[in-house]
mmCIF file of C-alpha atoms in Angstrom:
data_model
loop_
_atom_site.group_PDB
_atom_site.id
_atom_site.type_symbol
_atom_site.label_atom_id
_atom_site.label_comp_id
_atom_site.label_asym_id
_atom_site.label_seq_id
_atom_site.Cartn_x
_atom_site.Cartn_y
_atom_site.Cartn_z
ATOM 1 C CA UNK A 1 5.744 36.810 -10.219
ATOM 2 C CA UNK A 2 8.476 34.571 -8.992
ATOM 3 C CA UNK A 3 11.342 35.831 -6.769
ATOM 4 C CA UNK A 4 14.470 33.677 -6.503
ATOM 5 C CA UNK A 5 16.872 34.537 -3.596
ATOM 6 C CA UNK A 6 20.402 33.331 -3.815
ATOM 7 C CA UNK A 7 22.706 34.044 -0.840
ATOM 8 C CA UNK A 8 25.772 32.641 -2.554
ATOM 9 C CA UNK A 9 28.690 34.912 -3.561
ATOM 10 C CA UNK A 10 28.171 37.228 -6.396
ATOM 11 C CA UNK A 11 30.606 37.061 -9.258
ATOM 12 C CA UNK A 12 31.579 40.667 -9.185
ATOM 13 C CA UNK A 13 34.834 42.593 -9.373
ATOM 14 C CA UNK A 14 34.274 44.762 -6.380
ATOM 15 C CA UNK A 15 37.570 46.483 -7.046
ATOM 16 C CA UNK A 16 35.992 48.425 -9.844
ATOM 17 C CA UNK A 17 33.264 50.978 -9.622
ATOM 18 C CA UNK A 18 30.109 51.386 -11.820
ATOM 19 C CA UNK A 19 30.828 55.034 -12.061
ATOM 20 C CA UNK A 20 34.103 54.671 -14.040
ATOM 21 C CA UNK A 21 32.605 54.696 -17.528
ATOM 22 C CA UNK A 22 35.232 54.980 -20.202
ATOM 23 C CA UNK A 23 34.521 58.227 -22.103
ATOM 24 C CA UNK A 24 37.120 57.774 -24.873
ATOM 25 C CA UNK A 25 35.777 58.295 -28.312
ATOM 26 C CA UNK A 26 32.254 58.768 -27.032
ATOM 27 C CA UNK A 27 30.215 61.890 -27.325
ATOM 28 C CA UNK A 28 28.977 63.709 -24.243
ATOM 29 C CA UNK A 29 25.549 65.266 -24.017
ATOM 30 C CA UNK A 30 25.828 68.863 -25.186
ATOM 31 C CA UNK A 31 24.438 72.014 -23.632
ATOM 32 C CA UNK A 32 22.145 72.430 -20.623
ATOM 33 C CA UNK A 33 18.647 70.929 -20.152
ATOM 34 C CA UNK A 34 15.758 71.176 -17.898
ATOM 35 C CA UNK A 35 16.369 70.155 -14.374
ATOM 36 C CA UNK A 36 15.499 66.564 -13.264
ATOM 37 C CA UNK A 37 14.454 67.609 -9.758
ATOM 38 C CA UNK A 38 11.499 65.922 -8.295
ATOM 39 C CA UNK A 39 8.321 68.138 -7.909
ATOM 40 C CA UNK A 40 6.965 67.187 -4.506
ATOM 41 C CA UNK A 41 3.998 69.541 -5.094
ATOM 42 C CA UNK A 42 2.657 67.160 -7.628
ATOM 43 C CA UNK A 43 3.925 63.867 -6.382
ATOM 44 C CA UNK A 44 2.455 61.841 -3.528
ATOM 45 C CA UNK A 45 4.593 59.609 -1.268
ATOM 46 C CA UNK A 46 3.714 57.081 1.311
ATOM 47 C CA UNK A 47 5.058 56.382 4.809
ATOM 48 C CA UNK A 48 5.071 52.525 4.161
ATOM 49 C CA UNK A 49 8.715 52.255 5.100
ATOM 50 C CA UNK A 50 9.767 53.651 8.376
ATOM 51 C CA UNK A 51 13.172 54.927 7.346
ATOM 52 C CA UNK A 52 12.064 56.476 4.077
ATOM 53 C CA UNK A 53 9.445 58.985 5.333
ATOM 54 C CA UNK A 54 7.398 60.939 2.818
ATOM 55 C CA UNK A 55 8.623 64.178 4.497
ATOM 56 C CA UNK A 56 12.259 63.310 3.827
ATOM 57 C CA UNK A 57 14.625 65.716 1.952
ATOM 58 C CA UNK A 58 14.342 65.797 -1.899
ATOM 59 C CA UNK A 59 17.785 64.149 -2.072
ATOM 60 C CA UNK A 60 16.559 61.069 -0.058
ATOM 61 C CA UNK A 61 14.487 58.208 -1.430
ATOM 62 C CA UNK A 62 10.743 58.049 -1.082
ATOM 63 C CA UNK A 63 8.023 55.530 -1.768
ATOM 64 C CA UNK A 64 5.816 56.860 -4.519
ATOM 65 C CA UNK A 65 2.103 56.469 -3.911
ATOM 66 C CA UNK A 66 1.113 54.682 -7.148
ATOM 67 C CA UNK A 67 -2.516 55.010 -6.363
ATOM 68 C CA UNK A 68 -2.176 58.859 -6.671
ATOM 69 C CA UNK A 69 0.199 58.757 -9.609
ATOM 70 C CA UNK A 70 -1.884 60.148 -12.502
ATOM 71 C CA UNK A 71 -1.881 57.950 -15.592
ATOM 72 C CA UNK A 72 -2.277 60.861 -17.900
ATOM 73 C CA UNK A 73 0.906 62.491 -16.657
ATOM 74 C CA UNK A 74 3.281 59.493 -16.549
ATOM 75 C CA UNK A 75 5.287 60.610 -19.633
ATOM 76 C CA UNK A 76 5.432 64.336 -18.623
ATOM 77 C CA UNK A 77 6.114 64.076 -14.935
ATOM 78 C CA UNK A 78 9.613 64.560 -13.553
ATOM 79 C CA UNK A 79 10.749 61.669 -11.208
ATOM 80 C CA UNK A 80 13.666 61.131 -8.930
ATOM 81 C CA UNK A 81 15.377 57.872 -9.878
ATOM 82 C CA UNK A 82 16.007 56.956 -6.242
ATOM 83 C CA UNK A 83 12.201 57.155 -5.628
ATOM 84 C CA UNK A 84 11.561 54.746 -8.558
ATOM 85 C CA UNK A 85 14.247 52.296 -7.170
ATOM 86 C CA UNK A 86 12.820 51.945 -3.736
ATOM 87 C CA UNK A 87 9.259 52.012 -4.997
ATOM 88 C CA UNK A 88 10.030 49.122 -7.294
ATOM 89 C CA UNK A 89 11.646 47.144 -4.570
ATOM 90 C CA UNK A 90 8.975 47.553 -1.929
ATOM 91 C CA UNK A 91 6.359 46.492 -4.573
ATOM 92 C CA UNK A 92 8.353 43.136 -4.962
ATOM 93 C CA UNK A 93 8.107 42.801 -1.234
ATOM 94 C CA UNK A 94 8.797 44.611 2.089
ATOM 95 C CA UNK A 95 11.616 42.196 2.721
ATOM 96 C CA UNK A 96 13.214 43.027 -0.574
ATOM 97 C CA UNK A 97 13.390 46.734 0.240
ATOM 98 C CA UNK A 98 14.720 45.841 3.794
ATOM 99 C CA UNK A 99 17.518 43.904 2.267
ATOM 100 C CA UNK A 100 18.470 46.608 -0.122
ATOM 101 C CA UNK A 101 18.795 49.125 2.660
ATOM 102 C CA UNK A 102 20.439 46.745 5.293
ATOM 103 C CA UNK A 103 23.997 47.833 5.890
ATOM 104 C CA UNK A 104 24.989 44.383 6.948
ATOM 105 C CA UNK A 105 24.251 43.182 3.340
ATOM 106 C CA UNK A 106 27.338 44.190 1.472
ATOM 107 C CA UNK A 107 25.953 43.473 -2.077
ATOM 108 C CA UNK A 108 22.459 43.469 -3.337
ATOM 109 C CA UNK A 109 21.543 42.692 -7.065
ATOM 110 C CA UNK A 110 17.991 42.480 -8.437
ATOM 111 C CA UNK A 111 17.397 41.545 -12.044
ATOM 112 C CA UNK A 112 13.832 42.009 -13.485
ATOM 113 C CA UNK A 113 13.274 39.987 -16.719
ATOM 114 C CA UNK A 114 11.092 40.283 -19.782
ATOM 115 C CA UNK A 115 11.617 38.766 -23.168
ATOM 116 C CA UNK A 116 13.073 42.060 -24.395
ATOM 117 C CA UNK A 117 14.091 44.857 -21.989
ATOM 118 C CA UNK A 118 15.390 43.958 -18.664
ATOM 119 C CA UNK A 119 16.083 45.917 -15.500
ATOM 120 C CA UNK A 120 18.973 45.652 -13.021
ATOM 121 C CA UNK A 121 19.211 47.351 -9.672
ATOM 122 C CA UNK A 122 22.624 46.620 -8.014
ATOM 123 C CA UNK A 123 24.133 47.968 -4.739
ATOM 124 C CA UNK A 124 27.639 47.291 -3.443
ATOM 125 C CA UNK A 125 28.177 49.088 -0.287
ATOM 126 C CA UNK A 126 27.035 52.689 -0.687
ATOM 127 C CA UNK A 127 27.131 52.598 -4.510
ATOM 128 C CA UNK A 128 24.105 51.817 -6.662
ATOM 129 C CA UNK A 129 23.988 50.937 -10.260
ATOM 130 C CA UNK A 130 20.717 50.829 -12.244
ATOM 131 C CA UNK A 131 19.951 50.278 -15.897
ATOM 132 C CA UNK A 132 17.610 48.874 -18.493
ATOM 133 C CA UNK A 133 19.177 46.697 -21.103
ATOM 134 C CA UNK A 134 18.796 44.052 -23.832
ATOM 135 C CA UNK A 135 20.880 40.989 -24.347
ATOM 136 C CA UNK A 136 21.836 40.779 -27.973
ATOM 137 C CA UNK A 137 22.956 37.288 -28.103
ATOM 138 C CA UNK A 138 23.936 37.309 -31.744
ATOM 139 C CA UNK A 139 26.340 40.128 -31.026
ATOM 140 C CA UNK A 140 27.284 38.765 -27.600
ATOM 141 C CA UNK A 141 26.586 42.110 -26.028
ATOM 142 C CA UNK A 142 24.481 43.810 -23.530
ATOM 143 C CA UNK A 143 22.976 47.053 -24.773
ATOM 144 C CA UNK A 144 22.026 49.476 -21.953
ATOM 145 C CA UNK A 145 19.359 51.872 -23.137
ATOM 146 C CA UNK A 146 19.842 53.942 -19.952
ATOM 147 C CA UNK A 147 22.326 53.634 -17.118
ATOM 148 C CA UNK A 148 22.932 55.539 -13.900
ATOM 149 C CA UNK A 149 25.356 55.358 -10.931
ATOM 150 C CA UNK A 150 24.659 56.757 -7.443
ATOM 151 C CA UNK A 151 26.718 57.170 -4.251
ATOM 152 C CA UNK A 152 24.546 57.056 -1.100
ATOM 153 C CA UNK A 153 25.648 59.361 1.712
ATOM 154 C CA UNK A 154 25.733 58.173 5.278
ATOM 155 C CA UNK A 155 22.849 60.616 5.915
ATOM 156 C CA UNK A 156 20.566 58.793 3.372
ATOM 157 C CA UNK A 157 21.142 61.303 0.550
ATOM 158 C CA UNK A 158 21.501 60.049 -3.006
ATOM 159 C CA UNK A 159 24.208 61.674 -5.252
ATOM 160 C CA UNK A 160 24.034 60.897 -8.961
ATOM 161 C CA UNK A 161 27.573 60.395 -10.243
ATOM 162 C CA UNK A 162 27.183 59.254 -13.947
ATOM 163 C CA UNK A 163 24.527 58.611 -16.602
ATOM 164 C CA UNK A 164 24.738 57.250 -20.060
ATOM 165 C CA UNK A 165 22.562 55.964 -22.809
ATOM 166 C CA UNK A 166 23.032 53.372 -25.707
ATOM 167 C CA UNK A 167 25.910 51.846 -23.860
ATOM 168 C CA UNK A 168 27.221 48.362 -24.909
ATOM 169 C CA UNK A 169 29.165 45.951 -22.707
ATOM 170 C CA UNK A 170 30.273 42.324 -22.888
ATOM 171 C CA UNK A 171 27.660 40.100 -21.310
ATOM 172 C CA UNK A 172 29.652 39.757 -18.154
ATOM 173 C CA UNK A 173 28.495 41.394 -14.908
ATOM 174 C CA UNK A 174 32.003 42.147 -13.732
ATOM 175 C CA UNK A 175 32.513 44.227 -16.839
ATOM 176 C CA UNK A 176 29.190 46.107 -16.283
ATOM 177 C CA UNK A 177 30.142 46.907 -12.695
ATOM 178 C CA UNK A 178 33.555 48.082 -13.838
ATOM 179 C CA UNK A 179 31.958 50.565 -16.309
ATOM 180 C CA UNK A 180 33.435 48.808 -19.439
ATOM 181 C CA UNK A 181 30.953 50.323 -21.810
ATOM 182 C CA UNK A 182 31.710 51.242 -25.367
ATOM 183 C CA UNK A 183 30.161 52.851 -28.546
ATOM 184 C CA UNK A 184 28.851 50.664 -31.316
ATOM 185 C CA UNK A 185 28.166 53.434 -33.813
ATOM 186 C CA UNK A 186 24.976 53.556 -35.900
ATOM 187 C CA UNK A 187 22.339 56.166 -35.649
ATOM 188 C CA UNK A 188 22.154 56.006 -31.813
ATOM 189 C CA UNK A 189 25.546 56.593 -30.459
ATOM 190 C CA UNK A 190 26.584 56.196 -26.922
ATOM 191 C CA UNK A 191 26.025 59.382 -24.916
ATOM 192 C CA UNK A 192 27.538 60.246 -21.524
ATOM 193 C CA UNK A 193 26.190 63.093 -19.530
ATOM 194 C CA UNK A 194 28.626 65.105 -17.681
ATOM 195 C CA UNK A 195 26.533 68.105 -16.422
ATOM 196 C CA UNK A 196 24.420 67.849 -13.355
ATOM 197 C CA UNK A 197 21.221 68.903 -15.013
ATOM 198 C CA UNK A 198 21.664 66.585 -18.022
ATOM 199 C CA UNK A 199 22.398 63.688 -15.553
ATOM 200 C CA UNK A 200 19.239 64.573 -13.717
ATOM 201 C CA UNK A 201 17.140 64.473 -16.911
ATOM 202 C CA UNK A 202 18.632 61.166 -17.957
ATOM 203 C CA UNK A 203 17.810 59.695 -14.520
ATOM 204 C CA UNK A 204 14.313 61.095 -14.677
ATOM 205 C CA UNK A 205 13.780 59.329 -18.010
ATOM 206 C CA UNK A 206 14.979 56.139 -16.622
ATOM 207 C CA UNK A 207 12.822 56.550 -13.528
ATOM 208 C CA UNK A 208 9.768 57.056 -15.696
ATOM 209 C CA UNK A 209 10.603 53.942 -17.762
ATOM 210 C CA UNK A 210 10.940 51.820 -14.567
ATOM 211 C CA UNK A 211 7.632 53.072 -13.000
ATOM 212 C CA UNK A 212 5.642 52.936 -16.236
ATOM 213 C CA UNK A 213 7.046 49.445 -17.017
ATOM 214 C CA UNK A 214 5.900 48.144 -13.540
ATOM 215 C CA UNK A 215 9.059 45.941 -13.416
ATOM 216 C CA UNK A 216 8.072 44.686 -9.994
ATOM 217 C CA UNK A 217 5.306 42.538 -11.550
ATOM 218 C CA UNK A 218 7.965 40.592 -13.600
ATOM 219 C CA UNK A 219 10.160 37.613 -12.829
ATOM 220 C CA UNK A 220 12.688 38.781 -10.375
ATOM 221 C CA UNK A 221 16.044 37.175 -9.407
ATOM 222 C CA UNK A 222 17.711 38.531 -6.296
ATOM 223 C CA UNK A 223 21.249 37.815 -5.044
ATOM 224 C CA UNK A 224 22.736 39.075 -1.730
ATOM 225 C CA UNK A 225 26.004 38.739 0.044
#
């Protein structure tokens, strides 16, 4: 795995927020669903990072003990997305996670690449955007299978603000950060969750995708300012 670090300025429109997805003409997820809360009785965490203890509140981020993560239950287990994010970053390197949580680093952006589906973990200030996406070059579009936006509290708690699926955007990162997603019809239409439980379920699906995909083993490009 190769990690590239670029300390040059990021080309991001910081005046926009990743939580401002345009919901016009896009269906929202109907009804209630099972909660996406993390079940600490069946998940093991580590104390490998001093400021993210295993005993922290459920709203905080924890390092998942991958050695104790049962393979047979990966698809059924409910995960917290913030746990998947920090677990991914620490498995890239300890320095990578330190940079992500460092308040003196205003913007942190990590892209994990495969030939098909890619992962983006992006923090600006106290806001975090995460999504898995494909670059449809013939359509000149990014298609995000799952996206989520968080706000991190000063006490370390993570607050899920928005989730969506099958969201398309221009292949421009300022547009992605600004939440300029749109529907492109077809069988799988763009869906935006607006209820807490549905957002938690979408976030849990994305968390399972990230952990089972072991994105930290892929080529990683990191930019910080």
